[in-house]
PDB file of C-alpha atoms in Angstrom:
ATOM      1  CA  MET A   2    -173.248-119.001  52.424  1.00  0.00           C
ATOM      2  CA  PRO A   3    -172.796-115.325  51.409  1.00  0.00           C
ATOM      3  CA  TYR A   4    -170.242-113.210  53.215  1.00  0.00           C
ATOM      4  CA  ILE A   5    -171.116-109.732  54.402  1.00  0.00           C
ATOM      5  CA  VAL A   6    -168.662-106.990  53.556  1.00  0.00           C
ATOM      6  CA  VAL A   7    -168.472-104.322  56.233  1.00  0.00           C
ATOM      7  CA  MET A   8    -167.250-100.957  54.995  1.00  0.00           C
ATOM      8  CA  ARG A   9    -165.216 -99.113  57.582  1.00  0.00           C
ATOM      9  CA  LEU A  10    -165.629 -95.381  57.782  1.00  0.00           C
ATOM     10  CA  ARG A  11    -163.493 -92.980  59.776  1.00  0.00           C
ATOM     11  CA  GLY A  12    -164.609 -92.955  63.381  1.00  0.00           C
ATOM     12  CA  TRP A  13    -166.112 -96.452  63.339  1.00  0.00           C
ATOM     13  CA  LYS A  14    -164.617 -99.219  65.415  1.00  0.00           C
ATOM     14  CA  LYS A  15    -162.593-101.496  63.175  1.00  0.00           C
ATOM     15  CA  MET A  16    -163.755-105.005  62.380  1.00  0.00           C
ATOM     16  CA  THR A  17    -161.281-107.641  63.575  1.00  0.00           C
ATOM     17  CA  ARG A  18    -160.398-109.945  60.696  1.00  0.00           C
ATOM     18  CA  THR A  19    -158.806-113.336  61.360  1.00  0.00           C
ATOM     19  CA  TYR A  20    -156.931-115.922  59.343  1.00  0.00           C
ATOM     20  CA  SER A  21    -159.308-118.652  60.577  1.00  0.00           C
ATOM     21  CA  GLU A  22    -162.311-116.803  59.141  1.00  0.00           C
ATOM     22  CA  LEU A  23    -160.479-115.912  55.931  1.00  0.00           C
ATOM     23  CA  ILE A  24    -159.458-119.451  54.959  1.00  0.00           C
ATOM     24  CA  ALA A  25    -163.031-120.663  55.504  1.00  0.00           C
ATOM     25  CA  ILE A  26    -164.132-118.375  52.654  1.00  0.00           C
ATOM     26  CA  PRO A  27    -164.333-120.551  49.503  1.00  0.00           C
ATOM     27  CA  SER A  28    -163.400-118.150  46.688  1.00  0.00           C
ATOM     28  CA  PHE A  29    -160.524-115.751  46.075  1.00  0.00           C
ATOM     29  CA  GLU A  30    -162.929-112.923  45.194  1.00  0.00           C
ATOM     30  CA  GLU A  31    -164.832-113.318  48.486  1.00  0.00           C
ATOM     31  CA  ARG A  32    -161.544-113.387  50.408  1.00  0.00           C
ATOM     32  CA  TYR A  33    -160.598-110.112  48.747  1.00  0.00           C
ATOM     33  CA  GLN A  34    -163.979-108.595  49.666  1.00  0.00           C
ATOM     34  CA  TYR A  35    -163.515-109.714  53.288  1.00  0.00           C
ATOM     35  CA  LEU A  36    -160.159-107.876  53.471  1.00  0.00           C
ATOM     36  CA  ARG A  37    -161.001-104.795  51.390  1.00  0.00           C
ATOM     37  CA  LEU A  38    -160.294-101.528  53.256  1.00  0.00           C
ATOM     38  CA  PHE A  39    -161.632 -98.791  50.948  1.00  0.00           C
ATOM     39  CA  GLY A  40    -158.639 -96.523  51.593  1.00  0.00           C
ATOM     40  CA  ALA A  41    -157.467 -93.739  49.335  1.00  0.00           C
ATOM     41  CA  ILE A  42    -154.079 -93.289  47.712  1.00  0.00           C
ATOM     42  CA  GLY A  43    -152.200 -90.649  49.657  1.00  0.00           C
ATOM     43  CA  ASP A  44    -154.006 -91.270  52.967  1.00  0.00           C
ATOM     44  CA  GLU A  45    -151.490 -90.699  55.717  1.00  0.00           C
ATOM     45  CA  THR A  46    -150.744 -93.824  57.721  1.00  0.00           C
ATOM     46  CA  PHE A  47    -147.730 -93.170  59.934  1.00  0.00           C
ATOM     47  CA  GLY A  48    -146.705 -89.692  58.794  1.00  0.00           C
ATOM     48  CA  PHE A  49    -143.665 -88.416  60.686  1.00  0.00           C
ATOM     49  CA  ASP A  50    -143.683 -91.572  62.836  1.00  0.00           C
ATOM     50  CA  ARG A  51    -142.817 -93.741  59.808  1.00  0.00           C
ATOM     51  CA  ILE A  52    -139.427 -94.514  61.412  1.00  0.00           C
ATOM     52  CA  PHE A  53    -141.223 -96.805  63.897  1.00  0.00           C
ATOM     53  CA  ASN A  54    -142.902 -98.641  61.052  1.00  0.00           C
ATOM     54  CA  GLN A  55    -139.584 -99.063  59.234  1.00  0.00           C
ATOM     55  CA  MET A  56    -137.782-100.253  62.371  1.00  0.00           C
ATOM     56  CA  PHE A  57    -140.498-102.853  62.978  1.00  0.00           C
ATOM     57  CA  TYR A  58    -140.309-104.286  59.441  1.00  0.00           C
ATOM     58  CA  ARG A  59    -136.523-104.593  59.711  1.00  0.00           C
ATOM     59  CA  SER A  60    -136.620-106.411  63.056  1.00  0.00           C
ATOM     60  CA  GLY A  61    -135.596-110.038  63.526  1.00  0.00           C
ATOM     61  CA  GLU A  62    -139.029-110.802  65.040  1.00  0.00           C
ATOM     62  CA  TRP A  63    -140.758-109.643  61.858  1.00  0.00           C
ATOM     63  CA  LYS A  64    -138.373-111.548  59.582  1.00  0.00           C
ATOM     64  CA  ARG A  65    -138.991-114.782  61.521  1.00  0.00           C
ATOM     65  CA  ILE A  66    -142.792-114.480  61.487  1.00  0.00           C
ATOM     66  CA  ARG A  67    -142.700-113.507  57.803  1.00  0.00           C
ATOM     67  CA  LYS A  68    -140.970-116.794  56.908  1.00  0.00           C
ATOM     68  CA  GLN A  69    -143.444-118.713  59.061  1.00  0.00           C
ATOM     69  CA  ILE A  70    -146.448-117.132  57.294  1.00  0.00           C
ATOM     70  CA  ILE A  71    -145.027-117.837  53.826  1.00  0.00           C
ATOM     71  CA  LEU A  72    -144.565-121.509  54.756  1.00  0.00           C
ATOM     72  CA  ARG A  73    -148.035-121.771  56.320  1.00  0.00           C
ATOM     73  CA  ASP A  74    -149.715-120.249  53.224  1.00  0.00           C
ATOM     74  CA  ASN A  75    -147.519-122.203  50.759  1.00  0.00           C
ATOM     75  CA  GLY A  76    -146.601-118.878  49.169  1.00  0.00           C
ATOM     76  CA  CYS A  77    -150.139-118.454  47.816  1.00  0.00           C
ATOM     77  CA  ASP A  78    -152.033-115.198  47.320  1.00  0.00           C
ATOM     78  CA  LEU A  79    -154.504-114.840  50.233  1.00  0.00           C
ATOM     79  CA  ALA A  80    -153.605-118.469  51.099  1.00  0.00           C
ATOM     80  CA  PHE A  81    -155.690-119.570  48.112  1.00  0.00           C
ATOM     81  CA  PRO A  82    -154.156-122.847  46.829  1.00  0.00           C
ATOM     82  CA  GLU A  83    -154.655-122.126  43.121  1.00  0.00           C
ATOM     83  CA  ARG A  84    -152.889-118.741  43.289  1.00  0.00           C
ATOM     84  CA  GLU A  85    -149.194-119.388  43.887  1.00  0.00           C
ATOM     85  CA  ILE A  86    -147.067-116.250  43.994  1.00  0.00           C
ATOM     86  CA  ARG A  87    -144.251-116.748  41.503  1.00  0.00           C
ATOM     87  CA  TYR A  88    -141.612-114.441  40.076  1.00  0.00           C
ATOM     88  CA  GLU A  89    -142.484-111.549  42.398  1.00  0.00           C
ATOM     89  CA  PRO A  90    -142.002-110.657  46.072  1.00  0.00           C
ATOM     90  CA  ILE A  91    -144.438-111.978  48.645  1.00  0.00           C
ATOM     91  CA  ILE A  92    -146.074-109.334  50.829  1.00  0.00           C
ATOM     92  CA  ILE A  93    -147.185-110.237  54.343  1.00  0.00           C
ATOM     93  CA  HIS A  94    -150.394-108.307  54.928  1.00  0.00           C
ATOM     94  CA  HIS A  95    -151.784-107.413  58.351  1.00  0.00           C
ATOM     95  CA  LEU A  96    -155.453-108.425  58.200  1.00  0.00           C
ATOM     96  CA  ASN A  97    -156.186-105.547  60.579  1.00  0.00           C
ATOM     97  CA  PRO A  98    -154.355-102.319  59.717  1.00  0.00           C
ATOM     98  CA  ILE A  99    -151.699-101.511  62.287  1.00  0.00           C
ATOM     99  CA  THR A 100    -151.093 -98.149  63.884  1.00  0.00           C
ATOM    100  CA  ILE A 101    -148.191 -96.461  65.630  1.00  0.00           C
ATOM    101  CA  ASP A 102    -149.829 -97.460  68.935  1.00  0.00           C
ATOM    102  CA  ASP A 103    -149.774-101.138  67.889  1.00  0.00           C
ATOM    103  CA  ILE A 104    -146.032-100.876  67.229  1.00  0.00           C
ATOM    104  CA  GLN A 105    -145.198 -98.960  70.403  1.00  0.00           C
ATOM    105  CA  GLU A 106    -147.339-101.208  72.619  1.00  0.00           C
ATOM    106  CA  LYS A 107    -146.403-104.404  70.710  1.00  0.00           C
ATOM    107  CA  THR A 108    -150.032-105.501  70.422  1.00  0.00           C
ATOM    108  CA  ASP A 109    -151.118-108.953  69.329  1.00  0.00           C
ATOM    109  CA  TYR A 110    -151.955-107.627  65.839  1.00  0.00           C
ATOM    110  CA  LEU A 111    -148.252-107.253  64.970  1.00  0.00           C
ATOM    111  CA  LEU A 112    -146.851-110.778  65.120  1.00  0.00           C
ATOM    112  CA  ASN A 113    -149.752-113.154  65.717  1.00  0.00           C
ATOM    113  CA  PRO A 114    -150.137-115.489  62.682  1.00  0.00           C
ATOM    114  CA  GLU A 115    -153.920-115.285  63.156  1.00  0.00           C
ATOM    115  CA  TYR A 116    -153.742-111.686  61.877  1.00  0.00           C
ATOM    116  CA  LEU A 117    -151.304-112.144  58.951  1.00  0.00           C
ATOM    117  CA  ILE A 118    -151.617-113.432  55.363  1.00  0.00           C
ATOM    118  CA  CYS A 119    -149.487-113.738  52.197  1.00  0.00           C
ATOM    119  CA  CYS A 120    -150.401-111.728  49.141  1.00  0.00           C
ATOM    120  CA  ARG A 121    -149.030-110.333  45.880  1.00  0.00           C
ATOM    121  CA  ASP A 122    -148.224-106.642  45.612  1.00  0.00           C
ATOM    122  CA  LYS A 123    -151.198-106.015  43.307  1.00  0.00           C
ATOM    123  CA  THR A 124    -153.565-107.822  45.660  1.00  0.00           C
ATOM    124  CA  HIS A 125    -152.151-105.821  48.574  1.00  0.00           C
ATOM    125  CA  ARG A 126    -152.769-102.529  46.753  1.00  0.00           C
ATOM    126  CA  ALA A 127    -156.283-103.668  45.770  1.00  0.00           C
ATOM    127  CA  ILE A 128    -157.062-104.469  49.422  1.00  0.00           C
ATOM    128  CA  HIS A 129    -155.881-101.076  50.649  1.00  0.00           C
ATOM    129  CA  TYR A 130    -157.313 -98.916  47.862  1.00  0.00           C
ATOM    130  CA  GLY A 131    -160.357-100.957  46.790  1.00  0.00           C
ATOM    131  CA  ASP A 132    -159.279-101.323  43.165  1.00  0.00           C
ATOM    132  CA  GLU A 133    -160.466-104.702  41.861  1.00  0.00           C
ATOM    133  CA  SER A 134    -158.945-103.983  38.452  1.00  0.00           C
ATOM    134  CA  LEU A 135    -155.542-104.770  40.008  1.00  0.00           C
ATOM    135  CA  LEU A 136    -156.624-108.364  40.650  1.00  0.00           C
ATOM    136  CA  ASN A 137    -156.172-111.000  37.984  1.00  0.00           C
ATOM    137  CA  LEU A 138    -159.602-112.597  38.381  1.00  0.00           C
ATOM    138  CA  ASN A 139    -159.769-114.168  34.909  1.00  0.00           C
ATOM    139  CA  THR A 140    -157.363-117.056  35.277  1.00  0.00           C
ATOM    140  CA  VAL A 141    -156.757-119.343  32.313  1.00  0.00           C
ATOM    141  CA  GLU A 142    -157.272-123.039  32.896  1.00  0.00           C
ATOM    142  CA  ARG A 143    -154.064-124.814  31.843  1.00  0.00           C
ATOM    143  CA  ARG A 144    -153.970-128.124  29.989  1.00  0.00           C
ATOM    144  CA  PRO A 145    -151.095-130.491  29.253  1.00  0.00           C
ATOM    145  CA  ASN A 146    -149.040-129.298  26.267  1.00  0.00           C
ATOM    146  CA  ASP A 147    -151.080-126.096  25.823  1.00  0.00           C
ATOM    147  CA  THR A 148    -147.884-124.071  25.375  1.00  0.00           C
ATOM    148  CA  CYS A 149    -146.276-126.532  22.994  1.00  0.00           C
ATOM    149  CA  PRO A 150    -147.080-125.455  19.398  1.00  0.00           C
ATOM    150  CA  TRP A 151    -146.270-128.811  17.736  1.00  0.00           C
ATOM    151  CA  ARG A 152    -148.648-130.967  19.778  1.00  0.00           C
TER     152      ARG A 152
END
C-alpha cells in the first residue's frame, strides 16, 4: 500500500503524525518520507524564546521519557529493526514539530510516546531539511566472516 506524503506549507494546518502509523510503514525510506518536513537551514524555530526550549530538554521529565523511547525503539533509527544506532548519540525526534506554545502549555505533543521516535543525527537533519543524501540508504548485506581476510 503506497503512503501519501503531505507537504506542509506555511499557513497550512499541520498533519498530526503518530508512532502507531509510523511503525506500520514497512520500509525505512517510506518512514522517512512520512516524517519529512521540508524545512530550510536557518529557519527560525524558537528565536529569542530558545531558553524555554533549552529548559525543557534539560528537565527530569524529558530525560525520563527519552530513556523510555530509546528502550521502546531498541535504539534503532526510526524504530526500524535493521538500523541500530551505534557509536553515535541517539536523538529523540518529535514527530510533530513543537512550538513555544507547546512548551508553555505543556501539550500532549511534548512527552507522549505516541509523538516521539529515535533517530540518528543525520536522519534527524534529513527529516527537518529534506536532504535524502544524509541518509545511508545503500546498506551492505553482511555475511559471516566477510571482514576476515583469511577465510
